């Protein structure tokens, strides 16, 4: 180790670079038509809601950014953009994943499902969506798309959860309105009707 | 009373959009040619901008311009507390100093890196008591407090006075604010049990799920602002003033808001929305300003912390005969709020204290933008007082439920310094209902029962908030198609009251809900004024206006029917979207026909004449733009009398592990006493959501700042410890008393805020119970405090500490 690089300085350096990484995510998040100087985008294919989509993606671009700002799928919300809240939850190959913390490159050729892809062709709501309506699960609704996707993922892997299993399964999604109980009612109802 | 809509569940029109992701929040919009703004924020907790050199940044490709405080305030920044749009005098780490607009966010960030900002560091302070002590730093330029009509000032105590307070004694300094009623001395003289203590309650951030992103553009001289607010029409006029545009040229668009909790009710607490509006005006392009979680933490509001001293006296039968309260309120970096005053008024309302004195001094710190947060004051203090009630009950040999019933507010009671009567009050009924639903009699024997390392604790909590306003306006329109359009200016932050209050109009007109449209979401849909949607007021305030507007419309319909079909208005009745003669129901008109006839007649029938004189500016503007379009009901609501309370009661049982200090909530039942229930599912959601917030207040949430540099350490969801699924019970029992209030036409009062206070109170009481009646005199009571107490380590290493760990 560089003798001048004291432990304290080293820690400060790590913290600083961590902060820079967070900012980079934000820089790219609303990366519209123009390409920022120095950013190299590559054309990749991802399968979103059953459709193959070709999209130019920067190497450090998150899936949430691609979905929201390049594919116009704004149902996926950003509550924190740092893997804390679950508002951005989508399914990647059936697994609930924080889209703000997944690089789009890493889901190349995988199946991505967002809240926009759940309704049937004739416009019927998915059983989870219908159950959330019936139970009035959402309050402000900002966490709702993420809660819906976590519930869909949970019920695919465990179609008949106990309430406690549902609680554990949904635990990665924060709801600041505190509508947890109403969401759990929705999950349990969806399990019945699904 | 049998209602058609009131008290019935329905699907609020925005719910399908919430589960499908189709409903749009501000950040979901885009416009052709839209560019992006990023904020350069203060790197220090307190400073003064000396120089900004943006020449290099402005010369960069893709950079369109910057906005500074000098642009926003050409005559200088207002010398008052409160958030500024942008500032050269930051009093918070992370406070916005300037905004850069560029082709994308990366370019904007690169441009910011090229800006040379020279800032003078000023001394900062994190704990009000450190500032209060002689020689301590001041949070603001010009002092550590702000006195109404006088400006910034310095409030200092001697070191001895501060130390004496920290040691648990009554403060001796004169307070900035005070009130008193009853004979305090006699109250304490009559007391058989007196408890005196210092206490502290933590401040913590609102952390609404949606960051306060905003997008704005200008078209034909009009400013269109996509923003986020818990109010809708109430924001329009003050926000237009902040942007600097006449009200008639300002359109506020806000279909859904991702949480508010008190901090998005008024334009002054979300002035950052003006940044994209002003930048857009300057560079002539649509501007999107996305706000990050860290930025939301800084400017997104925080509850006031309280450091206080309290002395309570109880007579031998358990009557609360006297209370003396002295608070130091943490006003944070940008002003503050009235938490302490509300706390004292709340105690008076809930416990009917016979004599009371309240004193308060507010002191700034460079921590957060303090202001109203869900039940400001009441919800903190109930967590402190509930365990004291139990201590009194134990000492006096009175049952814990009985002591609450004895002091409970009922019809005819008054509260506060002005002896304001309640519009109605049924707290004893709520206590009885909660006790029955929870099975208090069956469970109370489990108090302090142990099982290995586990111990049970039971708690009863009560909540209160003044929950209703009046003096607002209503507009409804009966269209020639026969549909009813209910214009509602209430914001949509997730309570669904914009829809449920609209149903009061459908109720009056006996209309099927399918034939009604709620017109809301943007101010150019011509909305009536309503109160800011805070203070749990919407249900009370806006059922009054919607009901009144429908009565006005009904009167006009009867007048038209009498004019065309004979007789007088009183000869007519309505049902099934028809108006008909009571004597012969075959003689009548459909709603569509009466609306068409109204449009032919014009004048007062279509909002073109004989308007209520007192209509608010915004309502008058809306009516003028709607005039002639339909048969209209237009109403100005007179003031109501007295204090409409929202009351809650919670019964709660925990199991606390004495080895880890952690606890599980085994059972939680919470009961609302809020008049007639308008929307059961919505009410249940408020009770459940309030319960989660109450758990956060009493067990988890707090501000943490690094004392050396003033860095916030709780700027994310996890660090500020927002309750998750796993911190809250898997099921929360709810119920309601459902007795009508006479000051509201459908009998309703609000509940959103007290839904939290009863739970915070019950949880703190249950923790105290599990620990043999130990009083922490603190909120939150965290796991480390519990385990330190059990281990015999004093948790009071830093008595009354604010914005940091207490233990
Ligand atoms: S936005 Fe992805 S976890 Fe919060
Ligand atoms: S419904 Fe508002 S954050 Fe969950």
mmCIF file with all atom_site columns, N, CA and C in Angstrom, chain B residues 6 11 47 56 70 82 160 213 261 319 332 379 389 451 477 481 491 616 643 703 731 739 763 803:
data_model
loop_
_atom_site.group_PDB
_atom_site.id
_atom_site.type_symbol
_atom_site.label_atom_id
_atom_site.label_alt_id
_atom_site.label_comp_id
_atom_site.label_asym_id
_atom_site.label_entity_id
_atom_site.label_seq_id
_atom_site.pdbx_PDB_ins_code
_atom_site.Cartn_x
_atom_site.Cartn_y
_atom_site.Cartn_z
_atom_site.occupancy
_atom_site.B_iso_or_equiv
_atom_site.pdbx_formal_charge
_atom_site.auth_seq_id
_atom_site.auth_comp_id
_atom_site.auth_asym_id
_atom_site.auth_atom_id
_atom_site.pdbx_PDB_model_num
ATOM 1  N N  . UNK B 1 6   ? -72.922 6.661   1.074   1.00 0.00 ? 6   UNK B N  1
ATOM 2  C CA . UNK B 1 6   ? -72.120 6.889   2.280   1.00 0.00 ? 6   UNK B CA 1
ATOM 3  C C  . UNK B 1 6   ? -72.059 5.592   3.083   1.00 0.00 ? 6   UNK B C  1
ATOM 4  N N  . UNK B 1 11  ? -65.039 1.260   -6.001  1.00 0.00 ? 11  UNK B N  1
ATOM 5  C CA . UNK B 1 11  ? -63.686 1.269   -6.569  1.00 0.00 ? 11  UNK B CA 1
ATOM 6  C C  . UNK B 1 11  ? -63.366 2.695   -6.989  1.00 0.00 ? 11  UNK B C  1
ATOM 7  N N  . UNK B 1 47  ? -23.741 27.516  5.353   1.00 0.00 ? 47  UNK B N  1
ATOM 8  C CA . UNK B 1 47  ? -22.726 28.254  4.609   1.00 0.00 ? 47  UNK B CA 1
ATOM 9  C C  . UNK B 1 47  ? -23.303 29.450  3.887   1.00 0.00 ? 47  UNK B C  1
ATOM 10 N N  . UNK B 1 56  ? -17.488 28.034  -17.696 1.00 0.00 ? 56  UNK B N  1
ATOM 11 C CA . UNK B 1 56  ? -17.021 26.819  -18.383 1.00 0.00 ? 56  UNK B CA 1
ATOM 12 C C  . UNK B 1 56  ? -18.200 25.870  -18.639 1.00 0.00 ? 56  UNK B C  1
ATOM 13 N N  . UNK B 1 70  ? -30.141 34.000  -7.450  1.00 0.00 ? 70  UNK B N  1
ATOM 14 C CA . UNK B 1 70  ? -30.209 35.383  -7.937  1.00 0.00 ? 70  UNK B CA 1
ATOM 15 C C  . UNK B 1 70  ? -31.261 35.529  -9.031  1.00 0.00 ? 70  UNK B C  1
ATOM 16 N N  . UNK B 1 82  ? -38.089 28.870  6.272   1.00 0.00 ? 82  UNK B N  1
ATOM 17 C CA . UNK B 1 82  ? -38.867 28.226  5.205   1.00 0.00 ? 82  UNK B CA 1
ATOM 18 C C  . UNK B 1 82  ? -37.961 27.928  4.035   1.00 0.00 ? 82  UNK B C  1
ATOM 19 N N  . UNK B 1 160 ? -25.609 26.594  32.953  1.00 0.00 ? 160 UNK B N  1
ATOM 20 C CA . UNK B 1 160 ? -26.247 25.949  34.107  1.00 0.00 ? 160 UNK B CA 1
ATOM 21 C C  . UNK B 1 160 ? -27.702 25.625  33.821  1.00 0.00 ? 160 UNK B C  1
ATOM 22 N N  . UNK B 1 213 ? -40.026 14.854  -7.872  1.00 0.00 ? 213 UNK B N  1
ATOM 23 C CA . UNK B 1 213 ? -39.667 15.223  -9.239  1.00 0.00 ? 213 UNK B CA 1
ATOM 24 C C  . UNK B 1 213 ? -40.763 16.098  -9.828  1.00 0.00 ? 213 UNK B C  1
ATOM 25 N N  . UNK B 1 261 ? -48.001 12.886  3.635   1.00 0.00 ? 261 UNK B N  1
ATOM 26 C CA . UNK B 1 261 ? -47.833 12.791  5.086   1.00 0.00 ? 261 UNK B CA 1
ATOM 27 C C  . UNK B 1 261 ? -47.583 14.143  5.742   1.00 0.00 ? 261 UNK B C  1
ATOM 28 N N  . UNK B 1 319 ? -58.393 10.836  37.957  1.00 0.00 ? 319 UNK B N  1
ATOM 29 C CA . UNK B 1 319 ? -58.631 12.035  37.138  1.00 0.00 ? 319 UNK B CA 1
ATOM 30 C C  . UNK B 1 319 ? -57.333 12.815  36.959  1.00 0.00 ? 319 UNK B C  1
ATOM 31 N N  . UNK B 1 332 ? -35.201 22.611  12.996  1.00 0.00 ? 332 UNK B N  1
ATOM 32 C CA . UNK B 1 332 ? -34.406 22.223  11.843  1.00 0.00 ? 332 UNK B CA 1
ATOM 33 C C  . UNK B 1 332 ? -33.798 23.429  11.142  1.00 0.00 ? 332 UNK B C  1
ATOM 34 N N  . UNK B 1 379 ? -49.018 12.966  17.951  1.00 0.00 ? 379 UNK B N  1
ATOM 35 C CA . UNK B 1 379 ? -48.608 11.569  17.869  1.00 0.00 ? 379 UNK B CA 1
ATOM 36 C C  . UNK B 1 379 ? -47.324 11.287  18.641  1.00 0.00 ? 379 UNK B C  1
ATOM 37 N N  . UNK B 1 389 ? -49.796 7.287   32.022  1.00 0.00 ? 389 UNK B N  1
ATOM 38 C CA . UNK B 1 389 ? -51.156 6.933   32.449  1.00 0.00 ? 389 UNK B CA 1
ATOM 39 C C  . UNK B 1 389 ? -51.138 5.585   33.181  1.00 0.00 ? 389 UNK B C  1
ATOM 40 N N  . UNK B 1 451 ? -42.136 -16.289 29.645  1.00 0.00 ? 451 UNK B N  1
ATOM 41 C CA . UNK B 1 451 ? -42.005 -17.630 29.099  1.00 0.00 ? 451 UNK B CA 1
ATOM 42 C C  . UNK B 1 451 ? -40.563 -17.742 28.610  1.00 0.00 ? 451 UNK B C  1
ATOM 43 N N  . UNK B 1 477 ? -71.710 19.726  -11.961 1.00 0.00 ? 477 UNK B N  1
ATOM 44 C CA . UNK B 1 477 ? -72.420 20.029  -13.206 1.00 0.00 ? 477 UNK B CA 1
ATOM 45 C C  . UNK B 1 477 ? -73.281 18.837  -13.621 1.00 0.00 ? 477 UNK B C  1
ATOM 46 N N  . UNK B 1 481 ? -76.270 15.139  -21.054 1.00 0.00 ? 481 UNK B N  1
ATOM 47 C CA . UNK B 1 481 ? -76.387 13.679  -21.192 1.00 0.00 ? 481 UNK B CA 1
ATOM 48 C C  . UNK B 1 481 ? -77.033 13.055  -19.969 1.00 0.00 ? 481 UNK B C  1
ATOM 49 N N  . UNK B 1 491 ? -56.496 16.749  -3.317  1.00 0.00 ? 491 UNK B N  1
ATOM 50 C CA . UNK B 1 491 ? -55.368 16.033  -3.901  1.00 0.00 ? 491 UNK B CA 1
ATOM 51 C C  . UNK B 1 491 ? -55.528 14.527  -3.766  1.00 0.00 ? 491 UNK B C  1
ATOM 52 N N  . UNK B 1 616 ? -64.224 31.799  -3.552  1.00 0.00 ? 616 UNK B N  1
ATOM 53 C CA . UNK B 1 616 ? -62.783 32.037  -3.577  1.00 0.00 ? 616 UNK B CA 1
ATOM 54 C C  . UNK B 1 616 ? -62.325 32.361  -5.004  1.00 0.00 ? 616 UNK B C  1
ATOM 55 N N  . UNK B 1 643 ? -65.027 22.235  17.389  1.00 0.00 ? 643 UNK B N  1
ATOM 56 C CA . UNK B 1 643 ? -63.864 21.443  17.000  1.00 0.00 ? 643 UNK B CA 1
ATOM 57 C C  . UNK B 1 643 ? -64.277 20.021  16.637  1.00 0.00 ? 643 UNK B C  1
ATOM 58 N N  . UNK B 1 703 ? -33.629 10.606  13.109  1.00 0.00 ? 703 UNK B N  1
ATOM 59 C CA . UNK B 1 703 ? -32.582 11.267  12.344  1.00 0.00 ? 703 UNK B CA 1
ATOM 60 C C  . UNK B 1 703 ? -31.234 10.918  12.950  1.00 0.00 ? 703 UNK B C  1
ATOM 61 N N  . UNK B 1 731 ? -51.462 -8.995  10.486  1.00 0.00 ? 731 UNK B N  1
ATOM 62 C CA . UNK B 1 731 ? -52.860 -8.594  10.439  1.00 0.00 ? 731 UNK B CA 1
ATOM 63 C C  . UNK B 1 731 ? -53.119 -7.509  11.478  1.00 0.00 ? 731 UNK B C  1
ATOM 64 N N  . UNK B 1 739 ? -70.814 6.914   14.706  1.00 0.00 ? 739 UNK B N  1
ATOM 65 C CA . UNK B 1 739 ? -71.924 7.749   15.171  1.00 0.00 ? 739 UNK B CA 1
ATOM 66 C C  . UNK B 1 739 ? -71.796 9.125   14.519  1.00 0.00 ? 739 UNK B C  1
ATOM 67 N N  . UNK B 1 763 ? -48.037 1.157   21.726  1.00 0.00 ? 763 UNK B N  1
ATOM 68 C CA . UNK B 1 763 ? -46.797 0.387   21.634  1.00 0.00 ? 763 UNK B CA 1
ATOM 69 C C  . UNK B 1 763 ? -45.823 0.806   22.733  1.00 0.00 ? 763 UNK B C  1
ATOM 70 N N  . UNK B 1 803 ? -31.242 14.162  17.146  1.00 0.00 ? 803 UNK B N  1
ATOM 71 C CA . UNK B 1 803 ? -30.580 13.957  15.858  1.00 0.00 ? 803 UNK B CA 1
ATOM 72 C C  . UNK B 1 803 ? -29.332 13.096  15.977  1.00 0.00 ? 803 UNK B C  1
#
